[in-house]
Amino acid sequence: MNEVTTTVIGIDVGGERKGFHAVALQNGTFVATLAHSDPAVIVSWCRQLKAVVVAVDAPCGWSAGGASRLAERSLAIGGNKISCFATPTRARANRSNFYKWVFNGARLYQQLAQHYTLFDGARRSSLTCFETFPHAVVCALAGRVVAARPKRETRRNALRQRGYDVGSLTNVDFVDAGLCAITADAFVRGKVQLFGNKVEGFIVVPVG
């Protein structure tokens, strides 16, 4: 019997100039990459490859009223906190240039929403997108909190150690997108854990 091909995609988000880095994964192999500054082009590429799940390294929501979201405050492995950026309210973020990349991620989610349902904690049969975080993915795979740096080699090795050919992931942004892609694959298989809530959004990471 022929193996059914399932395509999932991971996307790393930068500012408007840096743009987006996307990696497609099919049956355990990274098969394509794309870097582009236009979120509509990225989403069109996801559609062309018939991706069923898209995992994004950017906040999918804003804090409901504080300096961070529940997902970020509760993100942990084995009871140990995983460090991550905090996402404030949208109004507070508007006052800082630091969050320009988060607003760029919001533009990507807006484009994805035309074709993909943002995951709200309940599994659906429709095309799905969700937020993930590469450093948390590495920690989840290791079963413990690991040092974030040196980022490029730590994250590349996390993929190599699990049998992925990383030859096509030519920079750290594609490596991060690759970690997002394997999280999308784990989501398809139901092997993920969730942090957060419906109001502020979920961060999804694999089960180690």
Backbone as ProteinMPNN parsed JSONL, in Angstrom:
{"seq_chain_A": "MNEVTTTVIGIDVGGERKGFHAVALQNGTFVATLAHSDPAVIVSWCRQLKAVVVAVDAPCGWSAGGASRLAERSLAIGGNKISCFATPTRARANRSNFYKWVFNGARLYQQLAQHYTLFDGARRSSLTCFETFPHAVVCALAGRVVAARPKRETRRNALRQRGYDVGSLTNVDFVDAGLCAITADAFVRGKVQLFGNKVEGFIVVPVG", "coords_chain_A": {"N_chain_A": [[0.843, -1.195, 0.0], [0.556, 2.234, -0.838], [2.242, 4.917, 0.803], [0.577, 7.529, 2.473], [0.968, 10.87, 1.641], [1.631, 13.505, 3.716], [1.711, 16.906, 4.182], [3.221, 19.369, 6.127], [3.912, 22.614, 7.484], [6.37, 24.841, 8.777], [6.923, 28.093, 10.096], [9.13, 30.753, 10.51], [9.16, 33.949, 11.976], [10.073, 37.256, 11.254], [10.946, 40.772, 11.382], [9.538, 43.379, 9.22], [11.453, 43.857, 7.201], [13.205, 41.632, 7.347], [11.378, 39.534, 7.147], [9.763, 36.405, 6.418], [10.586, 32.982, 7.028], [10.106, 29.845, 5.732], [9.478, 26.339, 6.022], [8.847, 23.235, 4.553], [7.614, 20.06, 5.459], [7.485, 16.675, 4.719], [6.373, 13.568, 5.486], [8.511, 13.126, 7.325], [10.707, 14.304, 6.081], [12.454, 17.223, 5.135], [11.34, 19.096, 2.551], [11.118, 21.447, 1.072], [11.877, 24.962, 0.981], [11.252, 28.421, 1.741], [11.833, 31.874, 1.598], [10.487, 35.007, 2.235], [9.181, 38.374, 2.177], [6.531, 39.027, 2.089], [3.543, 38.242, 3.569], [1.309, 37.186, 2.253], [2.367, 35.863, 0.065], [3.749, 33.805, 1.328], [1.621, 32.364, 2.485], [0.227, 31.619, 0.196], [2.094, 29.863, -0.874], [2.018, 27.844, 1.089], [-0.523, 26.893, 0.564], [-0.205, 25.993, -2.08], [1.455, 23.815, -1.676], [-0.259, 22.228, -0.38], [-0.435, 22.102, 2.42], [-1.476, 20.786, 5.505], [-1.324, 21.531, 8.125], [-0.035, 24.394, 9.734], [2.603, 25.74, 11.502], [3.617, 28.411, 13.517], [6.192, 30.616, 14.457], [5.521, 32.914, 16.271], [3.684, 35.182, 18.333], [0.227, 34.444, 18.657], [-1.727, 35.937, 19.707], [-2.648, 38.64, 21.965], [-1.773, 39.893, 25.257], [-4.37, 39.829, 27.671], [-4.56, 41.808, 29.502], [-2.23, 42.458, 30.816], [1.385, 42.298, 31.26], [2.22, 40.049, 30.008], [1.296, 36.854, 28.519], [-0.772, 34.06, 29.567], [0.172, 31.698, 28.408], [2.911, 32.176, 28.081], [3.742, 32.59, 30.693], [3.26, 30.122, 31.835], [4.76, 28.304, 30.463], [6.705, 25.522, 30.54], [8.936, 22.786, 31.318], [9.01, 19.709, 32.865], [8.416, 20.96, 35.265], [10.125, 23.093, 35.319], [10.719, 26.42, 34.4], [10.554, 27.732, 31.1], [12.391, 30.099, 29.443], [11.111, 32.903, 27.696], [10.053, 35.416, 25.305], [7.891, 38.037, 26.419], [4.523, 38.814, 25.724], [2.757, 41.711, 25.602], [-0.258, 43.711, 26.173], [-1.984, 44.739, 23.187], [-2.118, 47.517, 22.921], [-0.027, 48.385, 24.593], [2.138, 47.222, 23.268], [2.166, 48.695, 20.949], [3.563, 50.932, 21.637], [6.224, 50.403, 21.528], [9.121, 49.763, 19.592], [10.2, 47.254, 19.585], [8.259, 45.285, 19.277], [7.579, 45.16, 16.622], [8.038, 42.937, 15.014], [6.182, 41.181, 16.05], [3.774, 42.327, 15.295], [4.142, 41.973, 12.585], [3.967, 39.217, 12.49], [1.28, 39.049, 13.199], [0.092, 39.991, 10.88], [0.688, 37.876, 9.197], [-0.85, 35.821, 10.397], [-3.367, 36.877, 9.872], [-3.511, 36.563, 7.1], [-3.289, 33.783, 6.956], [-5.667, 33.078, 8.179], [-7.607, 33.15, 6.242], [-7.653, 30.684, 5.125], [-6.875, 28.759, 6.985], [-7.724, 27.452, 10.178], [-7.276, 28.995, 13.261], [-5.826, 27.368, 15.935], [-7.612, 26.616, 18.859], [-7.42, 25.109, 21.091], [-9.106, 22.957, 20.841], [-9.328, 20.067, 18.941], [-9.693, 19.938, 15.398], [-11.011, 18.895, 12.198], [-10.451, 20.435, 10.068], [-8.198, 22.488, 8.033], [-5.424, 23.724, 9.827], [-3.785, 26.224, 11.825], [-1.233, 27.261, 14.138], [0.478, 28.602, 17.05], [3.917, 28.221, 17.895], [7.11, 27.679, 19.559], [10.436, 27.733, 18.989], [12.657, 27.338, 20.85], [11.345, 26.245, 23.061], [10.419, 23.95, 21.836], [12.818, 22.525, 21.411], [13.536, 22.112, 24.093], [11.378, 20.539, 24.928], [11.715, 18.247, 23.352], [14.103, 17.338, 24.41], [13.31, 16.788, 26.952], [13.855, 18.36, 29.099], [14.84, 21.574, 30.39], [17.009, 23.26, 28.327], [20.103, 24.954, 27.504], [19.799, 27.953, 25.693], [21.701, 28.927, 23.972], [24.796, 28.012, 22.286], [22.658, 29.17, 19.827], [22.242, 28.447, 17.065], [23.69, 25.987, 16.646], [22.744, 24.403, 18.765], [20.013, 24.109, 18.18], [20.069, 23.087, 15.577], [21.369, 20.661, 16.049], [19.464, 19.404, 17.625], [17.575, 18.673, 15.763], [19.111, 17.025, 14.045], [19.776, 14.913, 15.772], [17.447, 13.556, 15.906], [17.168, 12.374, 13.514], [16.683, 13.98, 11.277], [17.481, 15.359, 8.121], [19.325, 18.143, 7.793], [20.424, 19.614, 5.801], [19.259, 21.356, 3.935], [18.509, 23.476, 5.434], [19.647, 26.346, 5.648], [20.257, 28.534, 7.252], [19.853, 29.978, 10.571], [17.247, 30.838, 10.786], [15.783, 29.237, 9.01], [16.292, 26.836, 10.317], [14.882, 27.257, 12.708], [12.326, 27.42, 11.593], [12.165, 24.809, 10.696], [12.036, 23.425, 13.137], [9.559, 24.349, 13.947], [8.061, 23.101, 11.958], [8.347, 20.344, 12.556], [6.918, 20.312, 14.861], [4.394, 20.885, 13.902], [3.999, 18.479, 12.557], [3.972, 16.722, 14.739], [1.63, 17.618, 15.879], [-0.289, 16.763, 14.014], [-0.146, 14.051, 14.531], [-1.134, 13.976, 17.062], [0.574, 14.328, 19.22], [1.254, 16.397, 21.154], [1.659, 19.101, 23.538], [-0.054, 21.655, 25.384], [0.0, 25.155, 26.132], [-1.489, 27.874, 27.723], [-4.488, 29.739, 26.878], [-7.847, 30.149, 25.491], [-8.447, 32.84, 25.224], [-6.061, 34.412, 25.101], [-4.461, 32.891, 23.505], [-2.776, 29.853, 22.459], [0.378, 28.244, 23.046], [1.962, 25.695, 21.345], [3.727, 22.703, 21.766], [5.847, 19.832, 21.047], [5.309, 16.527, 22.458], [7.848, 15.145, 24.331]], "CA_chain_A": [[0.0, 0.0, 0.0], [1.329, 3.457, -0.904], [2.181, 5.774, 1.973], [-0.116, 8.789, 2.248], [1.849, 12.008, 1.837], [1.064, 14.599, 4.494], [2.614, 18.05, 4.213], [3.048, 20.39, 7.156], [4.854, 23.717, 7.268], [6.754, 25.694, 9.892], [7.277, 29.441, 9.65], [9.805, 31.662, 11.426], [8.716, 35.311, 11.695], [10.943, 38.38, 11.587], [10.364, 42.075, 11.093], [9.113, 43.576, 7.834], [12.595, 43.732, 6.286], [13.673, 40.237, 7.376], [10.29, 38.732, 6.598], [9.384, 35.067, 6.884], [11.294, 31.8, 6.527], [9.173, 28.722, 5.825], [10.022, 25.008, 5.698], [7.823, 22.201, 4.377], [8.005, 18.716, 5.899], [6.633, 15.601, 4.212], [6.74, 12.221, 5.933], [9.8, 13.098, 7.996], [11.772, 14.894, 5.27], [12.293, 18.614, 4.733], [11.277, 18.993, 1.097], [11.132, 22.74, 0.401], [12.02, 26.139, 1.828], [10.928, 29.691, 1.089], [11.987, 33.107, 2.364], [9.812, 36.106, 1.544], [8.725, 39.409, 3.099], [5.087, 39.224, 1.926], [2.823, 37.112, 4.167], [0.385, 36.589, 1.286], [3.156, 34.917, -0.737], [4.007, 32.649, 2.188], [0.387, 31.577, 2.623], [-0.024, 31.022, -1.116], [3.02, 28.722, -0.964], [1.439, 26.797, 1.944], [-1.667, 26.348, -0.167], [0.293, 25.261, -3.244], [2.009, 22.546, -1.197], [-1.36, 21.501, 0.265], [-0.124, 21.89, 3.831], [-2.664, 20.593, 6.331], [-1.087, 22.234, 9.385], [1.028, 25.392, 9.674], [3.037, 26.157, 12.835], [4.227, 29.736, 13.362], [6.98, 31.119, 15.58], [5.127, 34.287, 16.582], [2.471, 35.177, 19.153], [-1.038, 34.426, 17.92], [-2.656, 36.804, 20.41], [-2.073, 39.631, 22.868], [-2.187, 39.783, 26.649], [-5.71, 40.357, 27.916], [-4.558, 42.969, 30.377], [-0.989, 42.563, 31.577], [2.643, 42.394, 30.537], [2.495, 38.775, 29.351], [0.155, 35.95, 28.379], [-0.708, 32.843, 30.366], [1.015, 30.718, 27.704], [4.319, 32.477, 28.344], [4.012, 32.417, 32.121], [3.138, 28.71, 32.228], [5.613, 27.47, 29.604], [7.669, 24.83, 31.393], [9.198, 21.364, 31.102], [9.395, 19.074, 34.116], [8.278, 21.904, 36.37], [11.11, 24.163, 35.195], [10.259, 27.461, 33.489], [11.289, 27.985, 29.866], [12.437, 31.533, 29.184], [10.596, 33.33, 26.397], [9.618, 36.804, 25.258], [6.549, 38.295, 26.927], [3.661, 39.575, 24.825], [1.851, 42.548, 26.398], [-1.463, 44.101, 25.446], [-1.708, 45.357, 21.882], [-1.894, 48.952, 23.122], [1.323, 48.569, 25.128], [3.082, 46.86, 22.218], [2.2, 49.792, 19.976], [4.448, 51.991, 22.12], [7.611, 49.93, 21.491], [9.576, 49.236, 18.301], [10.579, 45.848, 19.728], [7.171, 44.384, 18.911], [7.24, 45.242, 15.205], [8.009, 41.582, 14.452], [4.934, 40.554, 16.49], [2.751, 42.853, 14.392], [4.336, 41.296, 11.298], [3.355, 37.908, 12.68], [-0.177, 39.215, 13.168], [-0.291, 40.084, 9.463], [0.721, 36.511, 8.671], [-2.034, 35.119, 10.905], [-4.525, 37.398, 9.142], [-3.525, 35.904, 5.795], [-3.57, 32.362, 7.186], [-7.063, 32.919, 8.61], [-8.467, 32.982, 5.076], [-7.634, 29.282, 4.717], [-6.546, 27.891, 8.112], [-8.363, 27.783, 11.45], [-6.344, 29.131, 14.372], [-6.09, 26.372, 16.974], [-8.114, 27.209, 20.101], [-7.38, 24.087, 22.133], [-9.973, 21.839, 20.46], [-8.924, 19.508, 17.653], [-10.66, 20.006, 14.308], [-10.588, 18.177, 10.999], [-10.131, 21.411, 9.031], [-6.828, 22.978, 7.996], [-5.168, 24.362, 11.112], [-2.519, 26.888, 12.115], [-1.062, 27.512, 15.569], [1.742, 29.194, 17.499], [4.874, 27.415, 18.638], [8.291, 28.427, 19.992], [11.529, 26.784, 18.746], [13.43, 26.967, 22.037], [10.506, 25.329, 23.843], [10.405, 22.673, 21.103], [14.081, 21.845, 21.737], [13.448, 21.664, 25.488], [10.403, 19.451, 24.998], [12.33, 17.057, 22.767], [15.136, 16.873, 25.335], [12.696, 16.426, 28.214], [14.391, 19.226, 30.148], [15.218, 22.902, 29.91], [18.386, 23.282, 27.847], [20.613, 26.297, 27.229], [19.344, 28.446, 24.387], [22.856, 29.251, 23.132], [24.733, 28.654, 20.969], [21.339, 28.855, 19.284], [22.272, 27.767, 15.764], [24.115, 24.594, 16.754], [21.857, 23.682, 19.68], [18.761, 23.782, 17.502], [20.374, 22.201, 14.452], [21.668, 19.336, 16.594], [18.214, 18.806, 18.102], [16.965, 18.04, 14.593], [19.986, 15.933, 13.592], [19.715, 13.795, 16.714], [16.191, 12.833, 15.679], [17.2, 11.767, 12.186], [16.314, 14.883, 10.188], [18.536, 15.899, 7.278], [19.2, 19.599, 7.903], [21.242, 20.219, 4.759], [18.545, 22.43, 3.232], [18.214, 24.549, 6.39], [20.931, 27.023, 5.458], [20.515, 29.533, 8.289], [19.139, 29.682, 11.813], [15.816, 31.095, 10.6], [15.22, 28.013, 8.448], [16.33, 25.825, 11.378], [13.729, 27.512, 13.571], [11.137, 27.009, 10.841], [12.157, 23.348, 10.712], [11.521, 23.009, 14.448], [8.113, 24.581, 13.886], [7.464, 22.089, 11.081], [8.223, 19.047, 13.23], [5.829, 20.474, 15.82], [3.171, 20.699, 13.11], [3.875, 17.041, 12.324], [3.543, 16.124, 16.009], [0.219, 17.989, 16.045], [-1.071, 15.84, 13.177], [-0.143, 12.746, 15.192], [-1.708, 14.092, 18.402], [1.654, 14.199, 20.2], [1.634, 17.746, 21.561], [1.166, 19.646, 24.797], [-0.538, 23.012, 25.178], [0.152, 26.141, 27.196], [-2.246, 29.072, 27.423], [-5.949, 29.675, 26.923], [-8.503, 30.612, 24.274], [-8.499, 34.306, 25.155], [-4.765, 34.975, 24.715], [-3.812, 32.006, 22.548], [-1.989, 28.708, 22.925], [1.668, 27.82, 22.498], [1.936, 24.24, 21.169], [5.048, 22.07, 21.625], [5.714, 18.372, 20.984], [5.577, 15.69, 23.616], [9.216, 14.674, 24.122]], "C_chain_A": [[0.878, 1.245, 0.0], [1.133, 4.286, 0.355], [1.48, 7.085, 1.618], [0.828, 9.934, 2.566], [1.106, 13.12, 2.572], [2.101, 15.713, 4.578], [2.231, 18.987, 5.332], [4.134, 21.432, 6.951], [5.109, 24.452, 8.566], [7.235, 27.03, 9.366], [7.935, 30.215, 10.788], [9.47, 33.09, 11.01], [9.756, 36.324, 12.143], [10.211, 39.688, 11.35], [10.044, 42.216, 9.614], [10.264, 43.39, 6.854], [13.074, 42.289, 6.204], [12.617, 39.29, 6.822], [10.143, 37.37, 7.238], [10.266, 34.008, 6.242], [10.398, 30.593, 6.776], [9.837, 27.432, 5.364], [8.869, 24.015, 5.62], [8.4, 20.835, 4.742], [6.994, 17.715, 5.372], [7.174, 14.269, 4.701], [8.168, 12.145, 6.476], [10.952, 13.707, 7.241], [11.458, 16.342, 4.947], [12.41, 18.679, 3.211], [11.353, 20.337, 0.375], [11.285, 23.852, 1.422], [11.646, 27.382, 1.023], [11.163, 30.825, 2.068], [11.338, 34.23, 1.572], [9.297, 37.106, 2.584], [7.214, 39.627, 3.067], [4.338, 38.037, 2.518], [1.851, 36.439, 3.202], [1.105, 35.574, 0.409], [3.428, 33.649, 0.062], [2.773, 31.762, 2.279], [0.015, 30.923, 1.298], [0.846, 29.786, -1.318], [2.511, 27.559, -0.115], [0.29, 26.095, 1.224], [-1.214, 25.512, -1.372], [0.828, 23.888, -2.84], [0.97, 21.69, -0.473], [-1.035, 21.146, 1.715], [-1.405, 21.785, 4.641], [-2.564, 21.302, 7.675], [0.092, 23.184, 9.195], [1.329, 25.85, 11.097], [3.904, 27.402, 12.705], [4.974, 30.139, 14.634], [6.702, 32.608, 15.754], [3.857, 34.233, 17.423], [1.209, 35.252, 18.305], [-2.081, 35.315, 18.581], [-1.902, 37.747, 21.323], [-2.525, 39.354, 24.298], [-3.559, 40.433, 26.834], [-5.698, 41.579, 28.822], [-3.29, 43.16, 31.178], [0.232, 42.662, 30.683], [2.99, 41.11, 29.794], [1.218, 37.966, 29.255], [0.336, 34.735, 29.283], [0.211, 31.814, 29.716], [2.484, 30.925, 28.027], [4.671, 32.262, 29.809], [4.02, 30.952, 32.533], [4.056, 27.782, 31.437], [6.734, 26.835, 30.418], [7.813, 23.38, 30.957], [9.663, 20.772, 32.423], [9.333, 20.009, 35.305], [9.241, 23.067, 36.321], [10.701, 25.137, 34.091], [11.176, 27.56, 32.27], [11.234, 29.485, 29.582], [11.898, 31.841, 27.792], [10.219, 34.801, 26.471], [8.187, 36.915, 25.795], [5.784, 39.151, 25.927], [2.674, 40.388, 25.658], [0.522, 42.758, 25.682], [-1.069, 44.744, 24.12], [-1.392, 46.854, 22.034], [-0.491, 49.217, 23.649], [2.373, 48.251, 24.064], [3.229, 47.967, 21.182], [3.174, 50.89, 20.371], [5.92, 51.596, 22.051], [7.962, 49.369, 20.115], [9.926, 47.76, 18.378], [9.522, 44.909, 19.149], [6.773, 44.473, 17.438], [7.163, 43.855, 14.57], [6.726, 40.847, 14.858], [3.776, 41.046, 15.614], [2.894, 42.243, 13.0], [3.775, 39.884, 11.357], [1.846, 37.976, 12.639], [-0.68, 39.333, 11.734], [-0.278, 38.706, 8.802], [-0.506, 35.73, 9.128], [-3.297, 35.588, 10.187], [-4.646, 36.753, 7.768], [-3.859, 34.419, 5.941], [-5.05, 32.131, 7.487], [-8.024, 32.759, 7.442], [-8.587, 31.519, 4.662], [-7.462, 28.301, 5.882], [-7.234, 28.382, 9.376], [-7.315, 27.873, 12.545], [-6.755, 28.18, 15.496], [-6.49, 27.055, 18.282], [-8.17, 26.201, 21.24], [-8.234, 22.876, 21.855], [-9.575, 21.349, 19.079], [-10.053, 19.613, 16.646], [-10.121, 19.216, 13.12], [-10.177, 19.134, 9.886], [-8.641, 21.751, 9.056], [-6.594, 23.877, 9.205], [-3.838, 25.099, 11.113], [-2.444, 27.128, 13.625], [0.3, 28.133, 15.832], [2.611, 28.148, 18.171], [6.112, 28.26, 18.908], [9.504, 27.497, 19.917], [12.337, 26.392, 19.983], [12.644, 26.008, 22.921], [10.412, 23.969, 23.166], [11.652, 21.867, 21.435], [14.039, 21.305, 23.168], [12.496, 20.477, 25.629], [10.992, 18.161, 24.45], [13.381, 16.464, 23.695], [14.551, 16.386, 26.656], [13.19, 17.241, 29.388], [14.683, 20.594, 29.544], [16.696, 22.878, 29.542], [18.798, 24.724, 27.59], [20.198, 26.721, 25.826], [20.514, 28.701, 23.435], [23.981, 28.242, 23.338], [23.498, 28.203, 20.192], [21.414, 28.026, 18.009], [22.612, 26.294, 15.918], [23.213, 23.785, 17.677], [20.597, 23.221, 18.958], [18.988, 22.862, 16.302], [20.626, 20.783, 14.951], [20.414, 18.638, 17.109], [17.486, 18.111, 16.961], [17.794, 16.851, 14.117], [19.828, 14.7, 14.468], [18.44, 12.981, 16.568], [16.039, 12.385, 14.24], [16.818, 12.669, 11.033], [17.559, 15.351, 9.436], [18.366, 17.411, 7.236], [19.998, 20.335, 6.819], [20.582, 21.395, 4.052], [18.239, 23.619, 4.138], [19.476, 25.392, 6.548], [21.213, 28.149, 6.442], [19.634, 29.242, 9.488], [17.642, 29.936, 11.682], [15.12, 29.886, 9.98], [15.26, 26.874, 9.471], [15.146, 26.004, 12.313], [12.426, 27.12, 12.88], [11.022, 25.492, 10.79], [11.643, 22.801, 12.028], [10.017, 23.25, 14.546], [7.427, 23.494, 13.068], [7.338, 20.742, 11.782], [7.169, 19.11, 14.339], [4.481, 20.338, 15.12], [2.924, 19.225, 12.839], [3.422, 16.321, 13.596], [2.074, 16.431, 16.287], [-0.683, 17.055, 15.245], [-1.211, 14.487, 13.864], [-0.718, 12.79, 16.608], [-0.689, 13.983, 19.514], [2.159, 15.573, 20.623], [1.086, 18.073, 22.946], [0.898, 21.128, 24.614], [-0.283, 23.878, 26.399], [-0.657, 27.371, 26.794], [-3.737, 28.885, 27.566], [-6.53, 30.256, 25.636], [-8.428, 32.127, 24.115], [-7.197, 34.89, 24.594], [-3.99, 34.114, 23.723], [-2.975, 30.928, 23.203], [-0.62, 28.664, 22.26], [1.656, 26.293, 22.502], [3.366, 23.726, 21.014], [4.873, 20.562, 21.602], [5.794, 17.748, 22.375], [6.934, 15.039, 23.375], [9.311, 13.2, 23.865]], "O_chain_A": [[1.847, 1.313, 0.757], [0.036, 4.362, 0.907], [1.763, 7.68, 0.578], [1.425, 9.968, 3.643], [0.08, 13.612, 2.102], [3.236, 15.484, 4.996], [1.066, 19.358, 5.477], [5.155, 21.162, 6.318], [4.195, 24.667, 9.362], [7.876, 27.1, 8.318], [7.383, 30.325, 11.883], [9.492, 33.409, 9.822], [10.259, 36.262, 13.265], [8.998, 39.703, 11.141], [10.253, 41.283, 8.838], [10.069, 42.82, 5.78], [13.321, 41.777, 5.112], [12.943, 38.345, 6.103], [10.366, 37.198, 8.437], [10.645, 34.115, 5.076], [9.979, 30.351, 7.908], [10.649, 27.43, 4.439], [8.021, 23.961, 6.51], [9.529, 20.504, 4.378], [5.788, 17.884, 5.554], [8.296, 13.886, 4.371], [8.93, 11.237, 6.142], [12.087, 13.64, 7.711], [10.344, 16.667, 4.536], [13.456, 18.354, 2.65], [11.626, 20.367, -0.825], [10.881, 23.713, 2.577], [11.716, 27.391, -0.206], [10.747, 30.756, 3.225], [11.602, 34.39, 0.38], [9.013, 36.738, 3.724], [6.672, 40.33, 3.919], [4.48, 36.921, 2.018], [1.595, 35.241, 3.323], [0.534, 34.545, 0.047], [3.346, 32.544, -0.474], [2.873, 30.541, 2.163], [-0.463, 29.789, 1.282], [0.391, 28.783, -1.867], [2.567, 26.409, -0.55], [0.155, 24.873, 1.273], [-1.777, 24.451, -1.645], [0.671, 22.914, -3.577], [1.262, 20.586, -0.015], [-1.319, 20.041, 2.178], [-2.315, 22.599, 4.482], [-3.576, 21.635, 8.291], [1.093, 22.828, 8.573], [0.434, 26.295, 11.816], [4.818, 27.445, 11.881], [4.45, 30.017, 15.741], [7.538, 33.452, 15.429], [3.038, 33.331, 17.245], [1.133, 36.028, 17.353], [-3.197, 35.439, 18.077], [-0.68, 37.672, 21.445], [-3.524, 38.671, 24.525], [-3.86, 41.459, 26.224], [-6.689, 42.304, 28.91], [-3.27, 43.945, 32.127], [0.145, 43.05, 29.519], [3.954, 41.083, 29.029], [0.191, 38.329, 29.828], [1.448, 34.421, 29.708], [0.955, 31.127, 30.416], [3.222, 29.96, 28.225], [5.769, 31.806, 30.129], [4.713, 30.579, 33.48], [4.116, 26.587, 31.724], [7.611, 27.534, 30.926], [6.928, 22.82, 30.31], [10.605, 21.277, 33.034], [10.109, 19.869, 36.251], [9.194, 23.944, 37.183], [10.375, 24.722, 32.979], [12.399, 27.483, 32.384], [10.153, 30.066, 29.492], [12.191, 31.13, 26.831], [10.082, 35.365, 27.556], [7.381, 35.998, 25.64], [6.33, 40.095, 25.356], [1.837, 39.812, 26.352], [0.214, 42.07, 24.709], [0.051, 45.232, 23.964], [-0.51, 47.383, 21.359], [0.168, 50.161, 23.213], [3.39, 48.939, 23.972], [4.303, 48.149, 20.608], [3.57, 51.697, 19.53], [6.782, 52.368, 22.47], [7.197, 48.595, 19.541], [9.949, 47.077, 17.355], [9.854, 43.861, 18.596], [5.744, 43.924, 17.043], [6.329, 43.614, 13.696], [6.233, 39.998, 14.116], [2.903, 40.264, 15.239], [1.898, 42.02, 12.312], [3.178, 39.405, 10.393], [1.194, 37.076, 12.11], [-1.757, 38.832, 11.409], [-1.12, 38.405, 7.956], [-1.136, 35.046, 8.321], [-4.196, 34.79, 9.924], [-5.747, 36.432, 7.321], [-4.619, 33.866, 5.146], [-5.617, 31.11, 7.095], [-9.144, 32.282, 7.628], [-9.51, 31.151, 3.935], [-7.86, 27.141, 5.777], [-7.318, 29.586, 9.617], [-6.543, 26.934, 12.742], [-7.9, 28.197, 15.946], [-5.8, 27.957, 18.757], [-8.873, 26.406, 22.23], [-8.116, 21.865, 22.548], [-9.494, 22.143, 18.142], [-11.22, 19.407, 16.979], [-8.931, 18.91, 13.048], [-9.62, 18.707, 8.874], [-7.917, 21.361, 9.972], [-7.448, 24.687, 9.565], [-2.877, 24.66, 10.482], [-3.47, 27.188, 14.303], [1.16, 28.182, 14.953], [2.122, 27.299, 18.916], [6.159, 29.43, 18.529], [9.595, 26.556, 20.706], [12.67, 25.218, 20.145], [13.21, 25.063, 23.469], [10.334, 22.944, 23.843], [11.567, 20.67, 21.708], [14.456, 20.175, 23.422], [12.777, 19.528, 26.361], [10.787, 17.093, 25.027], [13.541, 15.246, 23.765], [15.21, 15.658, 27.398], [12.976, 16.87, 30.542], [14.76, 20.739, 28.325], [17.537, 22.514, 30.364], [17.95, 25.608, 27.472], [20.247, 25.926, 24.888], [20.331, 28.691, 22.218], [24.12, 27.678, 24.423], [23.313, 27.014, 19.932], [20.725, 27.014, 17.885], [21.908, 25.437, 15.383], [22.943, 22.614, 17.41], [20.169, 22.077, 19.111], [18.188, 21.962, 16.046], [20.156, 19.816, 14.351], [20.312, 17.413, 17.037], [16.851, 17.076, 17.166], [17.245, 15.79, 13.818], [19.756, 13.577, 13.968], [18.36, 11.85, 17.047], [14.941, 12.057, 13.789], [16.641, 12.189, 9.914], [18.569, 15.697, 10.049], [17.374, 17.909, 6.704], [20.217, 21.542, 6.918], [21.264, 22.324, 3.619], [17.764, 24.653, 3.668], [20.27, 25.178, 7.464], [22.327, 28.672, 6.458], [18.771, 28.366, 9.436], [16.847, 29.318, 12.39], [14.004, 29.542, 10.369], [14.36, 26.035, 9.493], [14.48, 25.034, 12.675], [11.53, 26.556, 13.507], [9.92, 24.947, 10.834], [10.897, 21.822, 12.045], [9.29, 22.46, 15.149], [6.349, 23.021, 13.429], [6.325, 20.061, 11.623], [6.596, 18.087, 14.713], [3.545, 19.753, 15.664], [1.784, 18.764, 12.881], [2.587, 15.418, 13.539], [1.358, 15.609, 16.858], [-1.718, 16.609, 15.739], [-2.263, 13.851, 13.791], [-0.783, 11.761, 17.281], [-1.028, 13.591, 20.63], [3.342, 15.882, 20.472], [0.179, 17.412, 23.451], [1.538, 21.786, 23.793], [-0.339, 23.415, 27.538], [-0.536, 27.86, 25.67], [-4.201, 27.995, 28.278], [-5.801, 30.787, 24.798], [-8.353, 32.634, 22.996], [-7.226, 35.757, 23.72], [-2.983, 34.553, 23.166], [-2.527, 31.065, 24.341], [-0.469, 28.997, 21.085], [1.378, 25.67, 23.527], [4.132, 24.262, 20.213], [3.861, 20.052, 22.083], [6.278, 18.358, 23.327], [7.15, 14.44, 22.321], [10.408, 12.676, 23.673]]}, "name": "protein", "num_of_chains": 1, "seq": "MNEVTTTVIGIDVGGERKGFHAVALQNGTFVATLAHSDPAVIVSWCRQLKAVVVAVDAPCGWSAGGASRLAERSLAIGGNKISCFATPTRARANRSNFYKWVFNGARLYQQLAQHYTLFDGARRSSLTCFETFPHAVVCALAGRVVAARPKRETRRNALRQRGYDVGSLTNVDFVDAGLCAITADAFVRGKVQLFGNKVEGFIVVPVG"}
